[in-house]
Coordinates of C-alpha atoms in Angstrom, one line a residue:
M1 CA 146.6 -101.3 30.8
P2 CA 144.4 -104.5 31.1
Q3 CA 142.8 -106.0 28.2
I4 CA 141.0 -108.3 29.7
K5 CA 137.6 -107.0 31.8
V6 CA 134.6 -108.1 33.4
L7 CA 131.2 -107.7 31.4
P8 CA 128.5 -106.0 33.3
S9 CA 126.1 -108.3 34.4
D10 CA 123.1 -106.6 32.0
L11 CA 125.2 -107.8 28.8
R12 CA 126.0 -110.8 30.2
N13 CA 122.2 -111.2 30.0
K14 CA 121.8 -110.2 26.4
I15 CA 124.7 -112.8 25.7
A16 CA 122.5 -115.6 27.7
A17 CA 119.3 -114.8 26.2
G18 CA 121.0 -114.0 22.4
E19 CA 121.6 -118.4 23.1
V20 CA 118.2 -119.3 24.2
I21 CA 115.8 -116.6 22.9
E22 CA 116.0 -116.7 19.0
R23 CA 112.0 -115.5 18.2
P24 CA 108.9 -115.4 20.0
A25 CA 108.6 -119.3 19.1
S26 CA 111.5 -119.2 21.5
V27 CA 109.5 -117.8 24.4
V28 CA 107.0 -119.7 23.7
K29 CA 108.6 -122.7 23.8
E30 CA 110.6 -121.9 26.9
L31 CA 107.0 -120.6 28.9
I32 CA 105.1 -123.7 27.8
E33 CA 107.8 -126.2 29.2
N34 CA 107.7 -124.4 32.3
S35 CA 103.8 -124.8 32.6
I36 CA 104.1 -128.4 31.9
D37 CA 107.0 -128.8 34.8
A38 CA 104.0 -126.9 37.0
D39 CA 101.8 -129.6 36.3
S40 CA 99.2 -128.1 34.4
R41 CA 96.4 -129.4 32.4
D42 CA 95.7 -126.3 30.4
I43 CA 97.8 -124.5 28.7
R44 CA 96.5 -121.3 26.8
V45 CA 99.1 -119.3 24.6
D46 CA 98.2 -115.8 23.0
V47 CA 100.2 -113.7 21.3
L48 CA 99.6 -110.6 18.9
Y49 CA 101.2 -109.5 15.9
S50 CA 103.0 -112.7 15.7
G51 CA 104.1 -112.5 19.7
K52 CA 106.5 -109.7 18.9
R53 CA 104.0 -107.0 20.7
L54 CA 102.8 -109.9 23.0
I55 CA 102.9 -113.2 24.6
R56 CA 101.1 -114.5 27.1
I57 CA 101.5 -118.0 27.9
S58 CA 99.0 -119.2 31.3
D59 CA 98.2 -122.0 33.1
D60 CA 96.5 -123.7 35.5
G61 CA 99.2 -125.3 37.6
T62 CA 101.1 -125.5 41.1
G63 CA 102.0 -121.6 40.8
M64 CA 104.4 -120.1 43.0
D65 CA 104.6 -118.5 46.2
R66 CA 106.2 -114.7 46.8
E67 CA 109.7 -116.1 47.6
D68 CA 109.9 -118.4 44.4
A69 CA 108.0 -115.7 41.9
L70 CA 110.9 -113.2 43.1
L71 CA 113.6 -115.4 42.8
C72 CA 112.4 -117.5 39.7
C73 CA 114.1 -114.1 37.3
E74 CA 117.7 -114.6 38.6
R75 CA 119.8 -116.4 36.1
H76 CA 120.2 -120.2 37.2
A77 CA 117.6 -120.3 40.0
T78 CA 115.7 -122.9 39.4
S79 CA 113.4 -125.8 41.3
K80 CA 114.5 -129.0 39.4
L81 CA 118.2 -129.0 40.2
S82 CA 119.5 -129.8 44.2
H83 CA 122.4 -131.7 43.7
E84 CA 125.6 -132.1 40.6
D85 CA 123.8 -135.6 40.3
D86 CA 120.5 -134.0 39.2
L87 CA 122.5 -133.4 35.8
F88 CA 122.7 -136.8 34.9
H89 CA 119.1 -137.8 35.9
I90 CA 117.0 -135.3 34.3
T91 CA 112.9 -136.1 34.1
T92 CA 112.3 -132.2 33.6
M93 CA 111.7 -130.7 30.8
G94 CA 113.5 -127.1 32.0
F95 CA 116.1 -127.2 34.9
R96 CA 118.6 -124.6 33.7
G97 CA 116.9 -121.7 35.5
E98 CA 117.8 -119.4 32.0
A99 CA 114.3 -119.2 30.8
L100 CA 113.2 -116.5 32.5
P101 CA 116.0 -114.5 33.3
S102 CA 116.9 -114.5 29.8
I103 CA 113.7 -113.7 28.6
A104 CA 113.1 -110.6 31.1
S105 CA 116.4 -109.5 30.0
V106 CA 115.5 -108.6 26.8
S107 CA 111.2 -107.6 27.1
K108 CA 109.2 -106.4 29.5
I109 CA 108.0 -109.2 31.5
T110 CA 104.3 -109.3 34.2
L111 CA 105.0 -112.2 36.0
V112 CA 101.1 -113.3 37.9
T113 CA 101.3 -116.3 39.8
G114 CA 99.1 -117.8 43.0
L115 CA 98.9 -120.9 44.7
R116 CA 95.6 -123.1 45.0
G117 CA 94.0 -122.5 48.6
V118 CA 96.0 -119.3 48.8
P119 CA 93.7 -116.1 48.8
S120 CA 96.4 -114.0 47.3
G121 CA 98.9 -114.0 44.7
I122 CA 101.7 -111.9 43.4
S123 CA 102.3 -110.0 40.4
V124 CA 106.0 -109.1 39.7
E125 CA 106.5 -106.8 36.4
I126 CA 110.5 -106.9 35.2
H127 CA 111.5 -104.3 32.3
G128 CA 114.6 -105.3 30.7
G129 CA 116.2 -107.1 33.7
A130 CA 115.0 -104.7 36.2
V131 CA 112.3 -105.0 38.6
K132 CA 109.5 -102.2 38.4
E133 CA 106.6 -103.3 40.3
I134 CA 105.7 -105.6 42.4
K135 CA 102.3 -106.1 44.0
D136 CA 100.1 -108.6 45.5
F137 CA 97.2 -110.1 43.1
P138 CA 94.8 -112.4 43.3
A139 CA 95.8 -115.9 41.1
V140 CA 95.9 -119.6 40.9
G141 CA 98.2 -120.9 38.5
T142 CA 100.9 -118.8 36.5
T143 CA 100.4 -116.1 33.9
V144 CA 103.1 -115.0 31.9
E145 CA 103.4 -112.0 29.6
V146 CA 106.0 -110.7 27.4
R147 CA 105.8 -107.8 25.2
D148 CA 107.9 -105.7 22.9
L149 CA 110.5 -108.6 22.1
F150 CA 114.1 -107.2 22.2
F151 CA 112.8 -103.4 22.7
N152 CA 116.7 -103.1 23.4
T153 CA 118.5 -105.3 21.7
P154 CA 117.5 -103.3 18.1
A155 CA 119.8 -105.9 16.3
R156 CA 118.5 -108.9 17.1
K157 CA 114.4 -107.3 16.4
K158 CA 115.4 -106.5 13.1
F159 CA 116.2 -109.7 12.1
L160 CA 112.6 -111.1 12.8
K161 CA 110.7 -112.5 9.9
A162 CA 107.1 -111.4 8.6
H163 CA 104.5 -112.0 11.4
S164 CA 103.1 -115.0 9.0
T165 CA 106.6 -116.5 9.2
E166 CA 106.7 -115.9 13.1
L167 CA 103.5 -116.7 13.6
F168 CA 104.0 -120.4 11.3
H169 CA 107.0 -120.8 14.1
I170 CA 104.6 -121.0 17.4
I171 CA 102.1 -122.7 15.8
D172 CA 104.8 -125.4 14.8
T173 CA 106.3 -124.9 18.2
V174 CA 102.9 -125.5 20.1
T175 CA 102.2 -128.4 17.6
K176 CA 104.7 -130.1 18.8
E177 CA 104.7 -129.8 22.2
A178 CA 100.8 -131.3 22.0
L179 CA 101.9 -134.0 20.5
S180 CA 104.6 -135.3 22.9
H181 CA 101.7 -134.2 25.9
W182 CA 98.6 -135.5 24.8
E183 CA 97.1 -135.4 28.3
I184 CA 97.5 -131.5 28.5
G185 CA 94.5 -129.4 26.9
F186 CA 96.4 -126.2 24.3
R187 CA 94.8 -123.3 22.9
L188 CA 96.4 -120.7 21.1
T189 CA 95.0 -117.5 19.8
S190 CA 96.4 -115.2 17.2
D191 CA 95.5 -111.5 17.2
K192 CA 92.2 -112.9 19.5
K193 CA 91.6 -115.3 16.6
E194 CA 91.4 -118.9 17.9
V195 CA 93.9 -120.8 15.6
V196 CA 94.9 -123.8 17.7
L197 CA 92.8 -125.7 19.7
L198 CA 93.4 -129.4 21.3
P199 CA 91.6 -130.8 23.9
P200 CA 92.9 -133.7 26.1
A201 CA 93.5 -136.8 24.5
S202 CA 93.9 -140.3 25.4
G203 CA 97.6 -141.1 24.0
F204 CA 99.7 -140.4 21.2
R205 CA 97.2 -141.6 18.5
E206 CA 94.3 -139.6 19.0
R207 CA 96.8 -136.3 19.8
I208 CA 97.8 -137.3 15.8
M209 CA 94.3 -137.5 15.0
Q210 CA 93.5 -133.9 16.6
V211 CA 96.5 -132.1 15.1
Y212 CA 96.1 -133.7 11.2
G213 CA 93.0 -135.5 10.8
E214 CA 91.7 -139.2 10.4
E215 CA 92.2 -139.4 7.2
F216 CA 95.7 -138.9 8.0
L217 CA 96.1 -140.5 10.5
E218 CA 95.0 -144.4 8.5
G219 CA 97.3 -144.0 5.9
L220 CA 100.1 -144.6 9.0
I221 CA 100.8 -147.7 11.1
G222 CA 101.3 -148.3 14.8
V223 CA 104.9 -149.4 15.8
S224 CA 105.7 -150.4 19.6
A225 CA 108.8 -152.2 21.0
E226 CA 110.7 -152.5 24.2
A227 CA 114.2 -153.3 25.1
D228 CA 116.9 -152.6 28.0
G229 CA 114.8 -149.7 29.5
I230 CA 114.4 -148.2 26.1
A231 CA 109.9 -148.0 25.3
M232 CA 109.3 -146.8 21.3
Q233 CA 105.5 -146.0 20.1
A234 CA 106.0 -145.2 16.9
Y235 CA 103.3 -144.2 14.3
V236 CA 105.3 -144.7 10.5
S237 CA 103.6 -144.4 6.6
G238 CA 102.1 -147.8 5.4
G239 CA 101.6 -148.8 2.0
E240 CA 102.4 -146.3 -0.5
N241 CA 102.2 -143.3 1.8
F242 CA 105.3 -141.2 1.1
R243 CA 105.5 -137.6 0.5
N244 CA 107.8 -135.6 -1.4
M245 CA 109.5 -133.5 0.7
K246 CA 110.7 -134.5 4.1
S247 CA 107.6 -133.2 6.1
H248 CA 105.7 -134.9 9.1
Q249 CA 108.7 -136.6 10.2
L250 CA 109.3 -136.0 14.4
I251 CA 111.3 -137.3 17.0
F252 CA 110.3 -137.1 20.6
I253 CA 112.9 -138.4 23.3
N254 CA 111.5 -138.5 27.0
R255 CA 108.9 -136.2 25.5
R256 CA 111.4 -133.6 24.4
P257 CA 110.9 -132.8 20.2
I258 CA 114.6 -133.1 19.6
K259 CA 116.9 -133.5 16.3
D260 CA 119.0 -136.5 15.0
R261 CA 120.4 -137.6 12.1
A262 CA 121.1 -141.4 13.2
L263 CA 117.3 -142.0 14.3
S264 CA 116.1 -140.2 11.4
H265 CA 118.6 -142.5 9.2
A266 CA 117.0 -145.7 11.2
V267 CA 113.4 -145.0 10.4
Y268 CA 115.2 -144.4 6.5
A269 CA 116.9 -147.5 6.7
A270 CA 113.7 -149.4 7.9
Y271 CA 112.2 -148.8 4.5
E272 CA 114.9 -149.8 2.4
G273 CA 113.8 -151.9 -0.8
V274 CA 110.4 -150.4 -0.1
L275 CA 111.1 -146.4 -0.4
P276 CA 111.0 -144.9 -3.8
R277 CA 113.5 -142.9 -4.8
D278 CA 113.3 -139.5 -4.2
R279 CA 110.5 -140.1 -1.6
H280 CA 110.5 -139.6 2.2
P281 CA 108.3 -141.3 4.9
V282 CA 106.2 -139.9 7.8
Y283 CA 107.0 -140.8 11.0
F284 CA 106.2 -139.6 14.8
L285 CA 109.0 -141.5 17.1
F286 CA 108.1 -141.2 20.7
L287 CA 111.3 -142.9 22.6
D288 CA 111.1 -143.0 26.5
I289 CA 115.0 -144.0 27.8
D290 CA 116.0 -144.0 30.9
P291 CA 117.4 -140.8 31.9
D292 CA 120.7 -141.9 32.9
K293 CA 121.1 -143.6 29.6
I294 CA 121.0 -140.0 27.9
D295 CA 122.6 -136.4 28.2
I296 CA 120.1 -133.8 27.1
N297 CA 122.4 -130.9 28.6
V298 CA 124.1 -130.4 25.3
H299 CA 122.7 -127.4 23.7
P300 CA 120.9 -124.5 25.2
T301 CA 117.9 -125.1 23.1
K302 CA 117.8 -128.4 24.4
Q303 CA 117.2 -129.6 20.8
E304 CA 120.0 -132.5 20.9
V305 CA 120.6 -135.7 23.1
R306 CA 123.7 -137.7 23.1
F307 CA 123.1 -141.5 24.1
E308 CA 124.8 -143.8 26.4
D309 CA 124.4 -146.2 23.1
R310 CA 123.6 -144.8 20.1
E311 CA 124.0 -147.9 18.3
H312 CA 121.3 -149.7 20.2
I313 CA 119.1 -147.3 20.0
Y314 CA 119.8 -147.5 16.4
R315 CA 118.9 -151.1 15.9
L316 CA 115.5 -151.1 18.3
V317 CA 114.2 -148.3 15.7
R318 CA 115.3 -149.6 12.4
S319 CA 114.5 -153.5 13.3
S320 CA 110.6 -152.7 14.8
I321 CA 109.8 -150.5 11.9
A322 CA 111.6 -152.7 9.6
E323 CA 109.4 -155.8 11.1
A324 CA 106.0 -153.3 10.9
V325 CA 106.3 -152.3 7.2
K326 CA 107.2 -155.9 6.2
S327 CA 104.1 -157.0 8.0
D328 CA 102.1 -154.0 6.6
R329 CA 103.5 -154.8 3.3
A330 CA 102.9 -158.7 3.1
E331 CA 99.4 -158.9 1.8
Y332 CA 100.3 -156.9 -1.3
A333 CA 103.4 -159.2 -1.7
R334 CA 100.8 -162.2 -1.9
Q335 CA 98.6 -160.6 -4.1
F336 CA 101.2 -159.7 -6.7
S337 CA 103.2 -162.6 -6.3
E338 CA 99.1 -164.8 -7.3
M339 CA 99.1 -162.6 -10.5
P340 CA 98.4 -165.0 -13.5
E341 CA 101.3 -165.6 -15.3
S342 CA 99.2 -164.2 -18.5
A343 CA 98.4 -161.1 -16.4
S344 CA 102.3 -160.5 -16.2
V345 CA 102.7 -160.7 -19.7
H346 CA 100.1 -158.2 -20.9
E347 CA 99.0 -155.8 -17.7
R348 CA 101.7 -155.6 -15.6
S349 CA 104.8 -155.6 -18.8
G350 CA 102.6 -153.8 -21.5
A351 CA 105.0 -155.8 -23.6
Y352 CA 103.2 -157.2 -27.3
P353 CA 104.2 -161.0 -28.0
A354 CA 104.4 -161.8 -31.7
A355 CA 101.0 -163.7 -31.4
Y356 CA 99.2 -160.0 -30.1
P357 CA 96.5 -158.7 -32.5
E358 CA 98.1 -155.6 -34.6
H359 CA 95.5 -153.4 -34.4
L360 CA 96.4 -153.4 -30.6
R361 CA 100.0 -153.7 -31.4
S362 CA 99.7 -150.0 -33.1
G363 CA 98.7 -148.8 -30.1
A364 CA 102.0 -148.6 -28.6
S365 CA 103.2 -145.0 -29.3
G366 CA 106.3 -143.5 -30.7
V367 CA 109.0 -141.0 -30.1
S368 CA 110.2 -137.4 -31.6
E369 CA 113.0 -137.5 -33.2
S370 CA 115.8 -138.1 -31.0
P371 CA 119.9 -138.1 -32.3
G372 CA 120.1 -141.1 -34.6
L373 CA 116.6 -142.2 -34.2
P374 CA 114.2 -141.3 -36.9
Y375 CA 110.8 -140.6 -36.0
R376 CA 108.3 -143.3 -36.8
P377 CA 104.4 -143.2 -35.9
S378 CA 104.6 -146.6 -34.3
L379 CA 107.0 -148.1 -32.1
P380 CA 106.4 -151.2 -30.4
F381 CA 107.5 -150.8 -26.3
L382 CA 108.2 -153.1 -23.3
Y383 CA 107.8 -152.4 -19.4
L384 CA 111.8 -152.9 -17.8
G385 CA 110.3 -153.6 -14.2
D386 CA 107.4 -151.1 -13.3
T387 CA 108.8 -147.6 -14.3
F388 CA 111.3 -147.4 -17.4
I389 CA 110.3 -147.9 -21.2
A390 CA 111.8 -149.1 -23.8
L391 CA 111.2 -148.3 -27.4
S392 CA 113.4 -149.8 -29.9
G393 CA 114.1 -148.1 -33.7
K394 CA 116.2 -148.1 -36.2
G395 CA 118.4 -145.8 -34.9
G396 CA 118.6 -147.5 -31.4
L397 CA 117.1 -147.8 -27.9
I398 CA 115.3 -144.9 -26.1
L399 CA 114.7 -145.7 -22.4
I400 CA 112.0 -143.3 -20.6
D401 CA 110.9 -143.3 -17.4
H402 CA 107.7 -142.7 -17.1
H403 CA 107.0 -141.0 -14.1
A404 CA 109.6 -138.4 -14.6
A405 CA 107.9 -138.0 -18.5
S406 CA 104.3 -137.4 -16.7
E407 CA 106.3 -135.5 -13.9
R408 CA 107.3 -132.6 -17.7
V409 CA 104.0 -133.0 -18.8
L410 CA 102.1 -131.6 -16.1
Y411 CA 104.5 -129.0 -14.3
E412 CA 104.1 -127.4 -17.9
K413 CA 100.4 -127.8 -18.1
F414 CA 100.4 -126.3 -14.6
L415 CA 102.9 -123.7 -15.0
Q416 CA 100.5 -122.5 -18.6
G417 CA 97.6 -123.0 -17.2
I418 CA 96.0 -124.6 -20.5
H419 CA 94.4 -128.1 -20.9
L420 CA 93.8 -128.7 -16.8
N421 CA 90.3 -129.5 -17.5
A422 CA 89.4 -128.0 -14.2
H423 CA 85.8 -129.1 -13.0
R424 CA 83.4 -128.4 -10.2
L425 CA 83.2 -131.9 -7.8
L426 CA 79.9 -133.3 -7.5
F427 CA 80.9 -133.9 -3.4
P428 CA 83.6 -131.3 -2.8
K429 CA 86.5 -133.1 -0.6
Q430 CA 87.2 -132.5 3.0
V431 CA 90.9 -132.1 3.8
H432 CA 92.2 -131.8 7.4
L433 CA 95.5 -130.0 7.8
S434 CA 97.8 -128.9 10.8
P435 CA 97.4 -125.3 11.8
R436 CA 100.7 -124.4 10.3
E437 CA 99.4 -125.9 6.8
Y438 CA 95.8 -124.5 7.2
R439 CA 97.1 -121.0 7.7
V440 CA 99.9 -121.5 4.9
I441 CA 97.0 -122.8 2.4
L442 CA 94.1 -119.7 3.3
E443 CA 97.0 -117.2 2.7
N444 CA 97.8 -118.4 -0.8
L445 CA 94.3 -119.5 -2.3
Q446 CA 94.9 -117.3 -5.2
I447 CA 97.6 -119.1 -6.6
L448 CA 95.8 -122.7 -6.3
G449 CA 93.4 -121.3 -7.7
N450 CA 95.2 -121.0 -11.0
F451 CA 95.6 -123.7 -11.2
G452 CA 92.6 -125.1 -11.1
I453 CA 91.9 -125.9 -7.4
E454 CA 89.5 -124.1 -5.8
I455 CA 89.1 -124.2 -2.1
D456 CA 87.2 -122.5 0.6
D457 CA 87.5 -122.4 4.4
F458 CA 85.7 -125.1 6.6
G459 CA 86.6 -123.8 9.9
P460 CA 89.5 -124.9 12.5
E461 CA 92.0 -126.9 10.4
T462 CA 90.0 -127.9 7.9
I463 CA 89.3 -126.5 3.9
I464 CA 86.9 -127.9 1.4
V465 CA 88.1 -128.8 -2.0
R466 CA 85.4 -127.6 -4.5
T467 CA 87.5 -127.5 -8.1
L468 CA 90.3 -130.1 -9.3
P469 CA 91.7 -130.6 -12.4
D470 CA 91.6 -133.6 -13.9
V471 CA 95.1 -135.1 -13.4
L472 CA 94.4 -134.8 -9.7
K473 CA 91.2 -136.2 -9.3
D474 CA 92.4 -139.4 -7.9
A475 CA 95.4 -137.2 -6.0
D476 CA 95.9 -137.4 -2.3
M477 CA 95.0 -133.7 -1.6
Q478 CA 96.2 -133.6 2.3
G479 CA 99.5 -135.1 1.0
V480 CA 99.4 -132.3 -2.4
L481 CA 98.8 -129.2 0.0
S482 CA 101.0 -130.6 3.0
D483 CA 103.7 -130.4 -0.1
V484 CA 102.9 -127.5 -1.3
A485 CA 102.6 -125.8 2.4
L486 CA 105.7 -126.7 3.7
C487 CA 107.4 -125.8 0.0
I488 CA 106.3 -122.2 0.9
L489 CA 107.7 -122.5 4.4
E490 CA 111.0 -123.7 3.3
G491 CA 111.6 -120.7 0.8
I492 CA 111.4 -120.8 -2.9
P493 CA 114.6 -122.0 -4.5
P494 CA 117.0 -119.0 -5.7
D495 CA 116.2 -120.6 -9.6
K496 CA 112.9 -120.9 -9.6
S497 CA 109.8 -118.2 -9.5
F498 CA 107.2 -119.3 -6.8
R499 CA 104.8 -119.7 -9.8
E500 CA 107.3 -122.9 -10.7
A501 CA 108.2 -124.5 -7.5
I502 CA 104.1 -124.7 -6.7
A503 CA 103.7 -126.3 -9.8
A504 CA 106.6 -128.6 -9.6
R505 CA 105.1 -130.2 -6.1
I506 CA 102.0 -130.2 -7.7
A507 CA 102.8 -132.0 -10.8
C508 CA 105.2 -134.4 -9.0
H509 CA 101.7 -135.4 -6.9
S510 CA 99.3 -135.8 -10.0
S511 CA 102.0 -137.6 -12.0
V512 CA 102.1 -141.9 -13.0
R513 CA 103.7 -143.5 -10.0
G514 CA 106.4 -145.8 -10.4
R515 CA 104.0 -148.7 -9.6
D516 CA 101.1 -147.7 -11.9
I517 CA 101.0 -149.7 -15.3
L518 CA 99.9 -147.9 -18.5
S519 CA 98.1 -149.3 -21.2
P520 CA 99.2 -148.8 -24.8
E521 CA 97.1 -145.8 -25.0
E522 CA 98.1 -144.1 -21.9
V523 CA 101.7 -144.7 -23.1
S524 CA 100.9 -143.2 -26.7
S525 CA 99.3 -140.2 -25.1
L526 CA 102.0 -139.7 -22.4
L527 CA 104.8 -139.9 -25.3
A528 CA 102.7 -137.5 -27.5
D529 CA 102.5 -135.4 -24.7
L530 CA 106.1 -134.9 -24.1
E531 CA 107.0 -134.1 -27.3
Q532 CA 104.8 -131.4 -27.0
T533 CA 106.7 -129.4 -24.3
E534 CA 109.5 -127.3 -24.1
H535 CA 111.8 -129.5 -22.2
P536 CA 111.1 -132.9 -22.5
D537 CA 114.7 -134.3 -22.1
Q538 CA 114.4 -133.6 -18.2
C539 CA 111.6 -133.6 -15.3
P540 CA 111.4 -130.2 -13.3
H541 CA 113.2 -131.7 -10.8
G542 CA 116.2 -132.2 -13.2
R543 CA 115.9 -135.5 -13.2
P544 CA 116.1 -137.3 -17.3
T545 CA 112.7 -138.1 -18.8
R546 CA 114.6 -140.3 -21.5
I547 CA 117.9 -141.8 -22.3
F548 CA 118.6 -142.2 -25.6
L549 CA 121.3 -145.2 -26.9
S550 CA 122.3 -145.4 -30.2
L551 CA 123.6 -148.3 -32.2
E552 CA 126.8 -147.0 -32.0
D553 CA 126.6 -146.8 -28.3
L554 CA 125.4 -150.5 -28.1
K555 CA 127.8 -151.7 -30.6
K556 CA 130.5 -150.6 -28.1
M557 CA 129.2 -151.7 -25.0
F558 CA 129.2 -155.6 -26.6
K559 CA 132.7 -154.6 -28.2
R560 CA 131.5 -155.0 -31.6
K561 CA 133.4 -151.2 -32.3

């Protein structure tokens, strides 16, 4: 008896749907891209129960006539390809002809569409891939309603996440499409409440400001480059605008959001010698490349691209951004190099020459008893570079990373909720966040309040910070809240509690930065506080705060033993 058989069409459709439709956000992405290809200038997305019950995409595009409306839900039916050669010159967002039939096979769809200037359109209702009803209906543009996603594939449905998680994915999808298609207006409502409202913008820069706010945009530098059929427009971190997590890092090829490790590496390479360890740049890359030079027909979700000459694109991205970053830092470098010699000794290093007054020399602090290092109330210290502090004693040498030490101190303060000295701001801080970050923060106001951060909702994508602990008074609150939101979205590590993970993120932002030079009194206070912590030898991320070298170790290094 033969073992091989042809699968029935409904099963084939469900398998195809599994490749394209992973969650409600996948449906939103495919339908938005159809609306974009239909030359829409206004796209509205409405969802109920994070898209599990309803997803409705409405646009003012060209619409379809009766014949096209009936064909569009057939597999491999598309208006975007005619010949084999078209596969190697794709200029549309969609082209496979699989989105609508894949969605229709695992949901209940109502498609309403009509051509502009035609008195009547058409409504087509499809359940699980089978046409249930066709009727005339007045319409201009296209509206697609998707109800009860995965109603006939319960195994897929049970793997959907919580409502908030699925909604965050939908917000992220709409945001990415809006960033690359700035000339289109986007609106997203969830359970009849407005979540995203982005009117048409004048360009990428204005769109970034609409989504993330003016303060966020001011921390970026613009980069433009063009060579051999490649045009790049990018907005990347300027100055010290780096993040603790890989947030706000997006790449678009011909307006299509993609993931590409090589291009991401090119950005990091552009910051070589500038980017502190364990910090990450913000970047938005918009690349326009000749469609003949790339292949986007690599993956069903179209998130991967194959390049004809990846190395050339890598060099263009790296060199252009590196040049812009170098120019941005030139003035800072001049100011640093022009610092008087006397300042470089006392202000930058924190060292104490022999002629320094004794009452100031004694301001340097000591450390607790480390192995082989007897405790002394006063030990002179020396800055090594702008991050490390060296302290000498009779028993040896101790090297301290003041950023890691500060992180440990603040982490335990936040975790224990003591000595935070939270105060109400005379002038509350207004912070603009992306729609996804905004919702995450509003859902976790209580835990932020436990850390001395009191926040109120101030309208679409904006919150008001009313109370802050003293250690956060000069912190970049947009960066702090963005990192907290991303930490929650990405999931808490199994070895940490929710409170511990959030405390570690906030502590990293409020701790001493690598380029901050501390006064003798500040060093004394930091080392005294470090001694009071439960785990003084490691920061919350597991890096050492201090390394001890005994006299025996030093003798071995110098071959004296």
